mmCIF file of C-alpha atoms and ligand atoms in Angstrom:
data_model
loop_
_atom_site.group_PDB
_atom_site.id
_atom_site.type_symbol
_atom_site.label_atom_id
_atom_site.label_comp_id
_atom_site.label_asym_id
_atom_site.label_seq_id
_atom_site.Cartn_x
_atom_site.Cartn_y
_atom_site.Cartn_z
ATOM 1 C CA UNK A 322 -41.150 -43.453 -97.196
ATOM 2 C CA UNK A 323 -44.616 -44.304 -99.138
ATOM 3 C CA UNK A 324 -44.042 -40.997 -100.491
ATOM 4 C CA UNK A 325 -40.642 -41.799 -101.493
ATOM 5 C CA UNK A 326 -42.285 -44.833 -103.008
ATOM 6 C CA UNK A 327 -44.068 -42.723 -105.147
ATOM 7 C CA UNK A 328 -40.900 -41.276 -105.696
ATOM 8 C CA UNK A 329 -39.039 -43.673 -107.017
ATOM 9 C CA UNK A 330 -42.518 -45.274 -109.361
ATOM 10 C CA UNK A 331 -42.471 -42.229 -110.924
ATOM 11 C CA UNK A 332 -38.770 -41.784 -111.549
ATOM 12 C CA UNK A 333 -38.943 -45.140 -113.241
ATOM 13 C CA UNK A 334 -42.055 -44.795 -114.998
ATOM 14 C CA UNK A 335 -40.652 -40.875 -116.313
ATOM 15 C CA UNK A 336 -36.816 -42.444 -117.424
ATOM 16 C CA UNK A 337 -38.417 -45.690 -119.310
ATOM 17 C CA UNK A 338 -40.971 -42.829 -121.287
ATOM 18 C CA UNK A 339 -37.775 -41.120 -121.858
ATOM 19 C CA UNK A 340 -35.631 -44.441 -122.490
ATOM 20 C CA UNK A 341 -37.986 -44.920 -125.678
ATOM 21 C CA UNK A 342 -38.075 -41.569 -126.626
ATOM 22 C CA UNK A 343 -34.208 -40.782 -127.058
ATOM 23 C CA UNK A 344 -34.308 -44.098 -129.122
ATOM 24 C CA UNK A 345 -36.618 -42.220 -131.540
ATOM 25 C CA UNK A 346 -34.776 -39.415 -131.795
ATOM 26 C CA UNK A 347 -31.083 -40.766 -132.439
ATOM 27 C CA UNK A 348 -33.855 -42.957 -135.632
ATOM 28 C CA UNK A 349 -33.757 -39.091 -137.145
ATOM 29 C CA UNK A 350 -32.768 -38.137 -139.944
ATOM 30 C CA UNK A 351 -30.712 -35.526 -141.803
ATOM 31 C CA UNK A 352 -28.399 -36.154 -137.911
ATOM 32 C CA UNK A 353 -25.050 -35.599 -138.277
ATOM 33 C CA UNK A 354 -22.771 -38.554 -137.546
ATOM 34 C CA UNK A 355 -20.124 -36.611 -135.563
ATOM 35 C CA UNK A 356 -21.178 -32.931 -134.583
ATOM 36 C CA UNK A 357 -17.742 -31.190 -133.485
ATOM 37 C CA UNK A 358 -18.738 -28.051 -134.358
ATOM 38 C CA UNK A 359 -18.578 -26.939 -130.785
ATOM 39 C CA UNK A 360 -19.170 -28.025 -127.170
ATOM 40 C CA UNK A 361 -22.227 -26.540 -127.530
ATOM 41 C CA UNK A 362 -23.698 -28.679 -129.543
ATOM 42 C CA UNK A 363 -24.865 -31.603 -126.675
ATOM 43 C CA UNK A 364 -28.338 -32.909 -126.588
ATOM 44 C CA UNK A 365 -29.534 -33.853 -123.034
ATOM 45 C CA UNK A 366 -28.059 -37.058 -121.496
ATOM 46 C CA UNK A 367 -31.102 -39.738 -120.630
ATOM 47 C CA UNK A 368 -30.679 -39.011 -117.029
ATOM 48 C CA UNK A 369 -30.235 -35.166 -117.408
ATOM 49 C CA UNK A 370 -34.464 -35.909 -118.818
ATOM 50 C CA UNK A 371 -35.684 -37.702 -116.108
ATOM 51 C CA UNK A 372 -33.899 -35.154 -113.274
ATOM 52 C CA UNK A 373 -35.648 -32.434 -115.624
ATOM 53 C CA UNK A 374 -39.069 -34.197 -115.475
ATOM 54 C CA UNK A 375 -38.745 -34.197 -111.875
ATOM 55 C CA UNK A 376 -37.010 -31.367 -110.820
ATOM 56 C CA UNK A 377 -38.514 -29.694 -107.455
ATOM 57 C CA UNK A 378 -39.507 -26.453 -108.945
ATOM 58 C CA UNK A 379 -40.606 -22.944 -107.708
ATOM 59 C CA UNK A 380 -40.967 -19.238 -109.162
ATOM 60 C CA UNK A 381 -37.298 -17.912 -109.044
ATOM 61 C CA UNK A 382 -37.894 -14.560 -109.025
ATOM 62 C CA UNK A 383 -39.310 -15.092 -105.560
ATOM 63 C CA UNK A 384 -36.714 -17.073 -104.462
ATOM 64 C CA UNK A 385 -38.918 -20.118 -104.426
ATOM 65 C CA UNK A 386 -36.997 -22.967 -106.646
ATOM 66 C CA UNK A 387 -35.718 -24.956 -104.390
ATOM 67 C CA UNK A 388 -33.595 -26.849 -107.176
ATOM 68 C CA UNK A 389 -31.855 -23.495 -108.483
ATOM 69 C CA UNK A 390 -31.195 -22.787 -104.601
ATOM 70 C CA UNK A 391 -28.888 -26.192 -104.495
ATOM 71 C CA UNK A 392 -27.467 -25.743 -107.661
ATOM 72 C CA UNK A 393 -26.153 -22.217 -107.163
ATOM 73 C CA UNK A 394 -24.819 -23.226 -103.089
ATOM 74 C CA UNK A 395 -22.982 -26.318 -105.440
ATOM 75 C CA UNK A 396 -21.905 -24.319 -107.479
ATOM 76 C CA UNK A 397 -20.340 -21.547 -105.390
ATOM 77 C CA UNK A 398 -19.154 -23.885 -103.047
ATOM 78 C CA UNK A 399 -16.977 -25.765 -106.485
ATOM 79 C CA UNK A 400 -15.683 -21.863 -107.136
ATOM 80 C CA UNK A 401 -14.672 -20.672 -103.320
ATOM 81 C CA UNK A 402 -17.243 -17.871 -103.584
ATOM 82 C CA UNK A 403 -19.703 -16.768 -100.811
ATOM 83 C CA UNK A 404 -22.616 -16.707 -103.323
ATOM 84 C CA UNK A 405 -23.972 -17.583 -106.895
ATOM 85 C CA UNK A 406 -27.005 -16.836 -109.306
ATOM 86 C CA UNK A 407 -28.019 -19.395 -112.114
ATOM 87 C CA UNK A 408 -28.504 -16.703 -115.741
ATOM 88 C CA UNK A 409 -29.473 -17.629 -118.880
ATOM 89 C CA UNK A 410 -26.832 -17.477 -120.736
ATOM 90 C CA UNK A 411 -22.555 -16.720 -120.826
ATOM 91 C CA UNK A 412 -23.039 -13.590 -122.607
ATOM 92 C CA UNK A 413 -25.194 -12.474 -119.841
ATOM 93 C CA UNK A 414 -23.348 -13.863 -117.152
ATOM 94 C CA UNK A 415 -20.291 -11.501 -117.848
ATOM 95 C CA UNK A 416 -22.455 -8.279 -118.875
ATOM 96 C CA UNK A 417 -23.914 -8.249 -115.855
ATOM 97 C CA UNK A 418 -20.493 -8.373 -113.898
ATOM 98 C CA UNK A 419 -19.042 -5.692 -115.401
ATOM 99 C CA UNK A 420 -22.322 -4.056 -115.341
ATOM 100 C CA UNK A 421 -22.050 -4.942 -111.002
ATOM 101 C CA UNK A 422 -18.104 -3.661 -111.296
ATOM 102 C CA UNK A 423 -18.641 -0.604 -113.112
ATOM 103 C CA UNK A 424 -22.113 1.217 -111.688
ATOM 104 C CA UNK A 425 -21.328 3.723 -113.258
ATOM 105 C CA UNK A 426 -21.826 4.771 -116.919
ATOM 106 C CA UNK A 427 -18.162 6.633 -118.217
ATOM 107 C CA UNK A 428 -16.417 3.855 -116.550
ATOM 108 C CA UNK A 429 -13.733 1.306 -118.623
ATOM 109 C CA UNK A 430 -12.635 -2.153 -118.559
ATOM 110 C CA UNK A 431 -9.823 -3.453 -119.884
ATOM 111 C CA UNK A 432 -9.874 -7.285 -122.316
ATOM 112 C CA UNK A 433 -8.050 -9.112 -124.550
ATOM 113 C CA UNK A 434 -7.905 -7.977 -128.443
ATOM 114 C CA UNK A 435 -9.401 -11.509 -128.965
ATOM 115 C CA UNK A 436 -11.486 -12.241 -125.660
ATOM 116 C CA UNK A 437 -15.212 -14.003 -126.584
ATOM 117 C CA UNK A 438 -16.667 -10.458 -124.435
ATOM 118 C CA UNK A 439 -14.663 -8.520 -127.110
ATOM 119 C CA UNK A 440 -15.108 -9.954 -129.929
ATOM 120 C CA UNK A 441 -18.444 -12.502 -130.065
ATOM 121 C CA UNK A 442 -21.077 -10.335 -127.650
ATOM 122 C CA UNK A 443 -21.754 -7.312 -129.567
ATOM 123 C CA UNK A 444 -19.933 -5.366 -127.165
ATOM 124 C CA UNK A 445 -22.575 -5.100 -125.126
ATOM 125 C CA UNK A 446 -20.435 -3.969 -122.241
ATOM 126 C CA UNK A 447 -20.735 -0.699 -123.950
ATOM 127 C CA UNK A 448 -24.153 -0.977 -126.139
ATOM 128 C CA UNK A 449 -26.117 -1.723 -122.682
ATOM 129 C CA UNK A 450 -24.093 -1.006 -120.064
ATOM 130 C CA UNK A 451 -22.159 2.588 -121.413
ATOM 131 C CA UNK A 452 -19.100 0.549 -120.351
ATOM 132 C CA UNK A 453 -16.575 1.436 -122.423
ATOM 133 C CA UNK A 454 -13.907 -1.693 -123.594
ATOM 134 C CA UNK A 455 -9.924 -0.747 -123.690
ATOM 135 C CA UNK A 456 -8.383 -3.475 -125.465
ATOM 136 C CA UNK A 457 -5.014 -5.103 -124.884
ATOM 137 C CA UNK A 458 -3.022 -7.528 -127.358
ATOM 138 C CA UNK A 459 -4.412 -11.175 -125.792
ATOM 139 C CA UNK A 460 -0.833 -12.904 -126.496
ATOM 140 C CA UNK A 461 -1.401 -16.530 -128.623
ATOM 141 C CA UNK A 462 -1.392 -18.568 -125.191
ATOM 142 C CA UNK A 463 -4.605 -16.489 -124.630
ATOM 143 C CA UNK A 464 -2.589 -14.098 -121.942
ATOM 144 C CA UNK A 465 -2.322 -10.552 -121.486
ATOM 145 C CA UNK A 466 1.077 -9.092 -121.520
ATOM 146 C CA UNK A 467 1.423 -8.403 -117.895
ATOM 147 C CA UNK A 468 3.768 -5.247 -117.853
ATOM 148 C CA UNK A 469 0.582 -3.687 -120.119
ATOM 149 C CA UNK A 470 -1.942 -3.514 -117.590
ATOM 150 C CA UNK A 471 -0.197 -0.705 -115.161
ATOM 151 C CA UNK A 472 0.545 1.860 -118.520
ATOM 152 C CA UNK A 473 -3.298 1.456 -119.298
ATOM 153 C CA UNK A 474 -5.223 1.962 -116.316
ATOM 154 C CA UNK A 475 -5.669 5.263 -116.400
ATOM 155 C CA UNK A 476 -4.811 8.415 -114.012
ATOM 156 C CA UNK A 477 -8.147 10.512 -112.613
ATOM 157 C CA UNK A 478 -8.466 13.266 -115.063
ATOM 158 C CA UNK A 479 -10.655 14.559 -116.867
ATOM 159 C CA UNK A 480 -9.871 13.481 -120.620
ATOM 160 C CA UNK A 481 -10.306 10.285 -119.128
ATOM 161 C CA UNK A 482 -13.226 7.580 -118.399
ATOM 162 C CA UNK A 483 -12.379 5.554 -115.035
ATOM 163 C CA UNK A 484 -10.480 2.318 -114.517
ATOM 164 C CA UNK A 485 -12.272 0.106 -113.364
ATOM 165 C CA UNK A 486 -11.873 -3.919 -114.459
ATOM 166 C CA UNK A 487 -9.749 -5.685 -115.995
ATOM 167 C CA UNK A 488 -11.117 -8.614 -117.398
ATOM 168 C CA UNK A 489 -8.388 -12.439 -117.977
ATOM 169 C CA UNK A 490 -10.859 -15.544 -120.220
ATOM 170 C CA UNK A 491 -10.222 -18.951 -119.363
ATOM 171 C CA UNK A 492 -9.407 -21.110 -121.212
ATOM 172 C CA UNK A 493 -8.981 -18.677 -124.177
ATOM 173 C CA UNK A 494 -11.421 -19.625 -126.512
ATOM 174 C CA UNK A 495 -9.895 -17.568 -129.718
ATOM 175 C CA UNK A 496 -6.326 -18.972 -129.248
ATOM 176 C CA UNK A 497 -7.437 -22.678 -129.053
ATOM 177 C CA UNK A 498 -8.327 -22.966 -125.551
ATOM 178 C CA UNK A 499 -5.523 -22.106 -124.161
ATOM 179 C CA UNK A 500 -4.964 -22.674 -120.434
ATOM 180 C CA UNK A 501 -3.938 -19.478 -117.739
ATOM 181 C CA UNK A 502 -1.655 -20.900 -114.931
ATOM 182 C CA UNK A 503 -2.249 -20.461 -111.093
ATOM 183 C CA UNK A 504 0.480 -18.197 -111.022
ATOM 184 C CA UNK A 505 -0.600 -15.649 -113.719
ATOM 185 C CA UNK A 506 -3.614 -15.097 -113.090
ATOM 186 C CA UNK A 507 -2.000 -14.865 -109.167
ATOM 187 C CA UNK A 508 0.100 -12.497 -110.536
ATOM 188 C CA UNK A 509 -2.622 -10.600 -112.576
ATOM 189 C CA UNK A 510 -4.978 -10.228 -109.354
ATOM 190 C CA UNK A 511 -2.404 -8.620 -107.742
ATOM 191 C CA UNK A 512 -1.630 -5.792 -110.216
ATOM 192 C CA UNK A 513 -5.433 -4.515 -110.126
ATOM 193 C CA UNK A 514 -5.558 -4.277 -106.036
ATOM 194 C CA UNK A 515 -1.910 -2.353 -106.370
ATOM 195 C CA UNK A 516 -3.840 -0.013 -109.260
ATOM 196 C CA UNK A 517 -7.329 -0.985 -107.391
ATOM 197 C CA UNK A 518 -9.348 -2.354 -110.074
ATOM 198 C CA UNK A 519 -11.431 -5.401 -110.015
ATOM 199 C CA UNK A 520 -10.752 -8.822 -112.039
ATOM 200 C CA UNK A 521 -13.364 -10.687 -113.367
ATOM 201 C CA UNK A 522 -12.908 -14.022 -115.471
ATOM 202 C CA UNK A 523 -14.592 -15.223 -118.043
ATOM 203 C CA UNK A 524 -14.757 -18.700 -117.391
ATOM 204 C CA UNK A 525 -17.045 -20.021 -119.702
ATOM 205 C CA UNK A 526 -14.908 -23.057 -120.004
ATOM 206 C CA UNK A 527 -13.581 -23.126 -116.853
ATOM 207 C CA UNK A 528 -14.094 -26.282 -115.534
ATOM 208 C CA UNK A 529 -11.549 -26.952 -118.328
ATOM 209 C CA UNK A 530 -8.763 -25.066 -117.582
ATOM 210 C CA UNK A 531 -8.828 -26.458 -113.900
ATOM 211 C CA UNK A 532 -9.085 -30.128 -115.313
ATOM 212 C CA UNK A 533 -5.644 -29.711 -117.226
ATOM 213 C CA UNK A 534 -3.601 -28.082 -114.607
ATOM 214 C CA UNK A 535 -5.024 -30.809 -112.039
ATOM 215 C CA UNK A 536 -6.623 -28.095 -109.399
ATOM 216 C CA UNK A 537 -9.490 -27.440 -107.947
ATOM 217 C CA UNK A 538 -11.984 -24.450 -109.883
ATOM 218 C CA UNK A 539 -11.628 -22.585 -106.328
ATOM 219 C CA UNK A 540 -7.847 -21.913 -106.839
ATOM 220 C CA UNK A 541 -8.265 -21.077 -110.459
ATOM 221 C CA UNK A 542 -10.406 -17.786 -109.135
ATOM 222 C CA UNK A 543 -8.956 -18.001 -106.055
ATOM 223 C CA UNK A 544 -8.155 -13.832 -106.835
ATOM 224 C CA UNK A 545 -10.232 -12.902 -108.658
ATOM 225 C CA UNK A 546 -13.843 -10.687 -107.407
ATOM 226 C CA UNK A 547 -16.134 -12.749 -110.089
ATOM 227 C CA UNK A 548 -16.450 -15.715 -112.077
ATOM 228 C CA UNK A 549 -18.716 -16.576 -115.037
ATOM 229 C CA UNK A 550 -18.433 -20.056 -115.746
ATOM 230 C CA UNK A 551 -20.762 -22.026 -118.103
ATOM 231 C CA UNK A 552 -23.118 -25.252 -117.685
ATOM 232 C CA UNK A 553 -23.913 -25.696 -121.175
ATOM 233 C CA UNK A 554 -20.365 -25.678 -122.763
ATOM 234 C CA UNK A 555 -18.648 -29.554 -122.309
ATOM 235 C CA UNK A 556 -20.396 -29.966 -118.843
ATOM 236 C CA UNK A 557 -22.843 -30.707 -121.740
ATOM 237 C CA UNK A 558 -25.736 -28.612 -119.982
ATOM 238 C CA UNK A 559 -28.721 -27.595 -122.663
ATOM 239 C CA UNK A 560 -28.134 -24.184 -120.625
ATOM 240 C CA UNK A 561 -26.977 -21.864 -118.034
ATOM 241 C CA UNK A 562 -24.379 -20.535 -117.110
ATOM 242 C CA UNK A 563 -22.998 -19.126 -113.810
ATOM 243 C CA UNK A 564 -21.924 -15.808 -111.651
ATOM 244 C CA UNK A 565 -19.822 -15.750 -108.014
ATOM 245 C CA UNK A 566 -18.716 -13.821 -105.663
ATOM 246 C CA UNK A 567 -19.425 -12.203 -102.012
ATOM 247 C CA UNK A 568 -22.948 -11.664 -101.584
ATOM 248 C CA UNK A 569 -23.433 -8.362 -101.528
ATOM 249 C CA UNK A 570 -22.168 -8.605 -105.095
ATOM 250 C CA UNK A 571 -25.157 -11.561 -105.980
ATOM 251 C CA UNK A 572 -27.586 -8.744 -104.963
ATOM 252 C CA UNK A 573 -26.344 -6.366 -107.271
ATOM 253 C CA UNK A 574 -26.275 -9.544 -109.840
ATOM 254 C CA UNK A 575 -30.052 -10.271 -109.392
ATOM 255 C CA UNK A 576 -30.986 -7.243 -109.209
ATOM 256 C CA UNK A 577 -29.123 -6.298 -112.874
ATOM 257 C CA UNK A 578 -30.829 -9.828 -113.877
ATOM 258 C CA UNK A 579 -33.907 -9.339 -113.624
ATOM 259 C CA UNK A 580 -33.803 -5.847 -115.727
ATOM 260 C CA UNK A 581 -32.049 -7.370 -118.507
ATOM 261 C CA UNK A 582 -34.930 -10.569 -118.792
ATOM 262 C CA UNK A 583 -32.841 -12.936 -116.916
ATOM 263 C CA UNK A 584 -35.414 -13.812 -113.973
ATOM 264 C CA UNK A 585 -36.730 -17.361 -114.877
ATOM 265 C CA UNK A 586 -39.661 -18.498 -113.028
ATOM 266 C CA UNK A 587 -39.506 -22.313 -113.025
ATOM 267 C CA UNK A 588 -36.540 -23.026 -114.031
ATOM 268 C CA UNK A 589 -35.433 -25.967 -110.973
ATOM 269 C CA UNK A 590 -35.728 -27.936 -114.413
ATOM 270 C CA UNK A 591 -33.222 -26.426 -115.779
ATOM 271 C CA UNK A 592 -31.084 -26.111 -112.988
ATOM 272 C CA UNK A 593 -32.032 -30.139 -112.211
ATOM 273 C CA UNK A 594 -30.405 -30.642 -116.005
ATOM 274 C CA UNK A 595 -27.871 -28.858 -115.049
ATOM 275 C CA UNK A 596 -26.775 -30.410 -111.477
ATOM 276 C CA UNK A 597 -26.567 -33.370 -114.027
ATOM 277 C CA UNK A 598 -23.949 -32.229 -116.344
ATOM 278 C CA UNK A 599 -21.491 -30.868 -113.126
ATOM 279 C CA UNK A 600 -21.999 -34.171 -111.231
ATOM 280 C CA UNK A 601 -21.445 -36.341 -114.353
ATOM 281 C CA UNK A 602 -18.908 -34.653 -116.773
ATOM 282 C CA UNK A 603 -17.099 -32.155 -114.709
ATOM 283 C CA UNK A 604 -14.663 -35.427 -113.990
ATOM 284 C CA UNK A 605 -14.426 -37.468 -117.461
ATOM 285 C CA UNK A 606 -13.375 -33.583 -119.308
ATOM 286 C CA UNK A 607 -9.957 -35.342 -119.064
ATOM 287 C CA UNK A 608 -11.099 -37.402 -121.951
ATOM 288 C CA UNK A 609 -12.191 -34.229 -124.006
ATOM 289 C CA UNK A 610 -8.748 -33.523 -123.110
ATOM 290 C CA UNK A 611 -7.237 -36.689 -124.746
ATOM 291 C CA UNK A 612 -9.138 -36.969 -127.701
ATOM 292 C CA UNK A 613 -7.992 -33.303 -128.969
ATOM 293 C CA UNK A 614 -4.599 -33.800 -128.140
ATOM 294 C CA UNK A 615 -4.669 -37.970 -130.571
ATOM 295 C CA UNK A 616 -6.729 -35.789 -133.447
ATOM 296 C CA UNK A 617 -4.083 -32.849 -133.176
ATOM 297 C CA UNK A 618 -1.636 -35.529 -133.129
ATOM 298 C CA UNK A 619 -2.538 -37.590 -135.986
ATOM 299 C CA UNK A 620 -3.572 -35.184 -137.804
ATOM 300 C CA UNK A 621 -0.093 -32.452 -137.417
ATOM 301 C CA UNK A 622 1.841 -35.202 -139.946
ATOM 302 C CA UNK A 623 -0.562 -34.847 -142.768
ATOM 303 C CA UNK A 624 1.572 -32.498 -145.278
ATOM 304 C CA UNK A 625 0.728 -28.918 -146.086
ATOM 305 C CA UNK A 626 -1.448 -29.439 -142.752
ATOM 306 C CA UNK A 627 -0.710 -27.301 -139.528
ATOM 307 C CA UNK A 628 -1.136 -27.749 -136.539
ATOM 308 C CA UNK A 629 0.472 -26.993 -133.078
ATOM 309 C CA UNK A 630 0.296 -29.597 -130.463
ATOM 310 C CA UNK A 631 1.827 -27.619 -127.734
ATOM 311 C CA UNK A 632 -1.489 -25.190 -127.951
ATOM 312 C CA UNK A 633 -3.421 -28.060 -127.708
ATOM 313 C CA UNK A 634 -4.207 -27.905 -123.431
ATOM 314 C CA UNK A 635 -7.876 -28.540 -123.620
ATOM 315 C CA UNK A 636 -11.382 -29.391 -125.889
ATOM 316 C CA UNK A 637 -10.302 -27.485 -128.881
ATOM 317 C CA UNK A 638 -7.736 -28.214 -131.438
ATOM 318 C CA UNK A 639 -7.551 -24.876 -134.213
ATOM 319 C CA UNK A 640 -6.174 -26.490 -137.500
ATOM 320 C CA UNK A 641 -4.205 -24.496 -139.648
ATOM 321 C CA UNK A 642 -5.124 -25.571 -143.505
ATOM 322 C CA UNK A 643 -2.193 -23.805 -145.344
ATOM 323 C CA UNK A 644 -2.457 -23.829 -148.672
ATOM 324 C CA UNK A 645 -6.001 -25.824 -148.917
ATOM 325 C CA UNK A 646 -9.010 -24.287 -148.718
ATOM 326 C CA UNK A 647 -10.674 -24.813 -144.934
ATOM 327 C CA UNK A 648 -13.956 -24.058 -146.333
ATOM 328 C CA UNK A 649 -13.756 -26.763 -149.217
ATOM 329 C CA UNK A 650 -11.869 -29.206 -146.310
ATOM 330 C CA UNK A 651 -15.276 -28.548 -144.072
ATOM 331 C CA UNK A 652 -17.549 -29.166 -146.982
ATOM 332 C CA UNK A 653 -15.930 -32.458 -147.870
ATOM 333 C CA UNK A 654 -15.993 -33.558 -144.187
ATOM 334 C CA UNK A 655 -19.820 -32.315 -143.650
ATOM 335 C CA UNK A 656 -21.036 -34.581 -146.291
ATOM 336 C CA UNK A 657 -19.411 -37.272 -144.859
ATOM 337 C CA UNK A 658 -20.816 -36.714 -141.024
ATOM 338 C CA UNK A 659 -18.305 -35.470 -139.821
ATOM 339 C CA UNK A 660 -18.921 -31.791 -138.238
ATOM 340 C CA UNK A 661 -16.579 -29.053 -138.130
ATOM 341 C CA UNK A 662 -16.353 -25.869 -138.470
ATOM 342 C CA UNK A 663 -13.929 -22.762 -140.909
ATOM 343 C CA UNK A 664 -12.927 -20.275 -138.320
ATOM 344 C CA UNK A 665 -11.055 -17.850 -140.831
ATOM 345 C CA UNK A 666 -10.162 -19.127 -144.590
ATOM 346 C CA UNK A 667 -7.582 -21.237 -143.637
ATOM 347 C CA UNK A 668 -8.187 -22.208 -139.759
ATOM 348 C CA UNK A 669 -10.371 -25.395 -138.803
ATOM 349 C CA UNK A 670 -12.303 -25.824 -135.396
ATOM 350 C CA UNK A 671 -12.869 -28.918 -133.976
ATOM 351 C CA UNK A 672 -14.048 -28.966 -130.442
ATOM 352 C CA UNK A 673 -14.511 -32.148 -127.839
ATOM 353 C CA UNK A 674 -16.860 -33.021 -125.938
ATOM 354 C CA UNK A 675 -18.539 -36.228 -124.017
ATOM 355 C CA UNK A 676 -20.794 -36.994 -126.877
ATOM 356 C CA UNK A 677 -18.241 -37.705 -129.133
ATOM 357 C CA UNK A 678 -16.302 -41.060 -128.362
ATOM 358 C CA UNK A 679 -13.082 -42.741 -128.653
ATOM 359 C CA UNK A 680 -14.057 -44.278 -132.190
ATOM 360 C CA UNK A 681 -15.853 -40.481 -133.552
ATOM 361 C CA UNK A 682 -12.588 -39.276 -132.794
ATOM 362 C CA UNK A 683 -10.639 -42.075 -135.310
ATOM 363 C CA UNK A 684 -13.448 -42.015 -137.558
ATOM 364 C CA UNK A 685 -13.296 -38.189 -138.009
ATOM 365 C CA UNK A 686 -9.462 -38.378 -138.570
ATOM 366 C CA UNK A 687 -9.738 -40.962 -141.191
ATOM 367 C CA UNK A 688 -12.441 -38.864 -143.043
ATOM 368 C CA UNK A 689 -10.700 -35.577 -142.312
ATOM 369 C CA UNK A 690 -7.258 -37.613 -143.765
ATOM 370 C CA UNK A 691 -8.976 -39.126 -146.966
ATOM 371 C CA UNK A 692 -10.812 -35.962 -147.331
ATOM 372 C CA UNK A 693 -7.428 -33.371 -147.490
ATOM 373 C CA UNK A 694 -5.653 -35.570 -149.673
ATOM 374 C CA UNK A 695 -9.208 -35.405 -151.840
ATOM 375 C CA UNK A 696 -8.781 -31.942 -151.912
ATOM 376 C CA UNK A 697 -4.724 -31.812 -152.463
ATOM 377 C CA UNK A 698 -5.721 -34.058 -155.483
ATOM 378 C CA UNK A 699 -7.824 -31.216 -157.364
ATOM 379 C CA UNK A 700 -5.325 -29.024 -156.776
HETATM 380 C C1 LIG B 1051 -15.260 -17.663 -123.252
HETATM 381 C C2 LIG B 1051 -16.833 -17.251 -123.644
HETATM 382 N N1 LIG B 1051 -17.225 -16.467 -122.888
HETATM 383 C C3 LIG B 1051 -18.019 -16.582 -123.239
HETATM 384 C C4 LIG B 1051 -19.161 -17.219 -123.970
HETATM 385 C C5 LIG B 1051 -20.827 -16.936 -123.987
HETATM 386 O O1 LIG B 1051 -21.860 -17.999 -123.129
HETATM 387 P P1 LIG B 1051 -22.907 -17.505 -123.920
HETATM 388 O O2 LIG B 1051 -22.452 -18.405 -125.976
HETATM 389 O O3 LIG B 1051 -23.588 -19.165 -123.234
HETATM 390 O O4 LIG B 1051 -23.502 -17.248 -124.265
HETATM 391 C C6 LIG B 1051 -18.330 -18.286 -124.750
HETATM 392 C C7 LIG B 1051 -19.239 -19.106 -125.736
HETATM 393 O O5 LIG B 1051 -18.766 -19.792 -126.684
HETATM 394 C C8 LIG B 1051 -17.420 -18.102 -124.152
HETATM 395 O O6 LIG B 1051 -17.107 -19.016 -125.518
#
């Protein structure tokens, strides 16, 4: 009783201190008005900071951090898997999963030619893991044609690496947050099983996929052998991803995490923030999707601009700027406090997260429309 009262008193003291700090931070100069460059740009909320300050911690390399253990078991349960492991990043989570599935150098994995793992993770599976990536074309909806998969699995022959793994990305980042359906995931898993290879899901934004399909995260990965989910994207945790699979897989993954320098010590301070992210922000991802759809719909009627509305399924919007330079629009918007990014000379990406409010979205639409009109008038 007395210790509960002490914790309550501590909580009140920490909350008021953090409130003061937050007010000070918000007043800083140079902050963007609306940062829509990525869903990774969120700042920890007041509740996250309070829970971080109060987290019970221990040395997680010794397996002593109770807050990490709670987070891992909560995420394992959400994903319907036996065990889970907290890792510093999605990149490390994906790499560890590939290394566990492809223990021997000279293995091969099949993955999309526009997957995050192939394009944006420095080829770590090859350079660090000695695993050969065999790419298959990603369709505009993020899928890989299922009919192509059996033909890409190598027969056992001295000339070839050994096919061990298929990797799918859900939602698909480079294809604009597209969702792979439950039926697709199930069919892909069946092909893997038939051919004796494993299935890994890069689910950095699996939460968004589940919300978009109105199913549980566990249903999304029911047939997968391993999954990596990020807590630091739409969920807004400051750091961290979790990989989930069976207990034997996670045992091996824990060893590899240490070898890669990802063994963290009193990391309950981060797990505490991640738990708040899951609790507070998972249920409200639908709001981000509604914001994305609103902005896409509003901007799709601007002359010269093209947006495929059927592709706006989650929290990312890709704007095809047609004859206008994406860079000119991005720079014009930035001068007016709306931060978005060009992904190529004629495409802009806009990302939504919980720190972009409905008023922010309305402002962004107004500013982007005005900037496009400006750019058009100078042509
Ligand atoms: C689909 C996908 N996978 C993996 C990652 C890597 O995550 P991290 O930045 O935490 O390494 C990202 C990051 O944006 C991503 O979009």
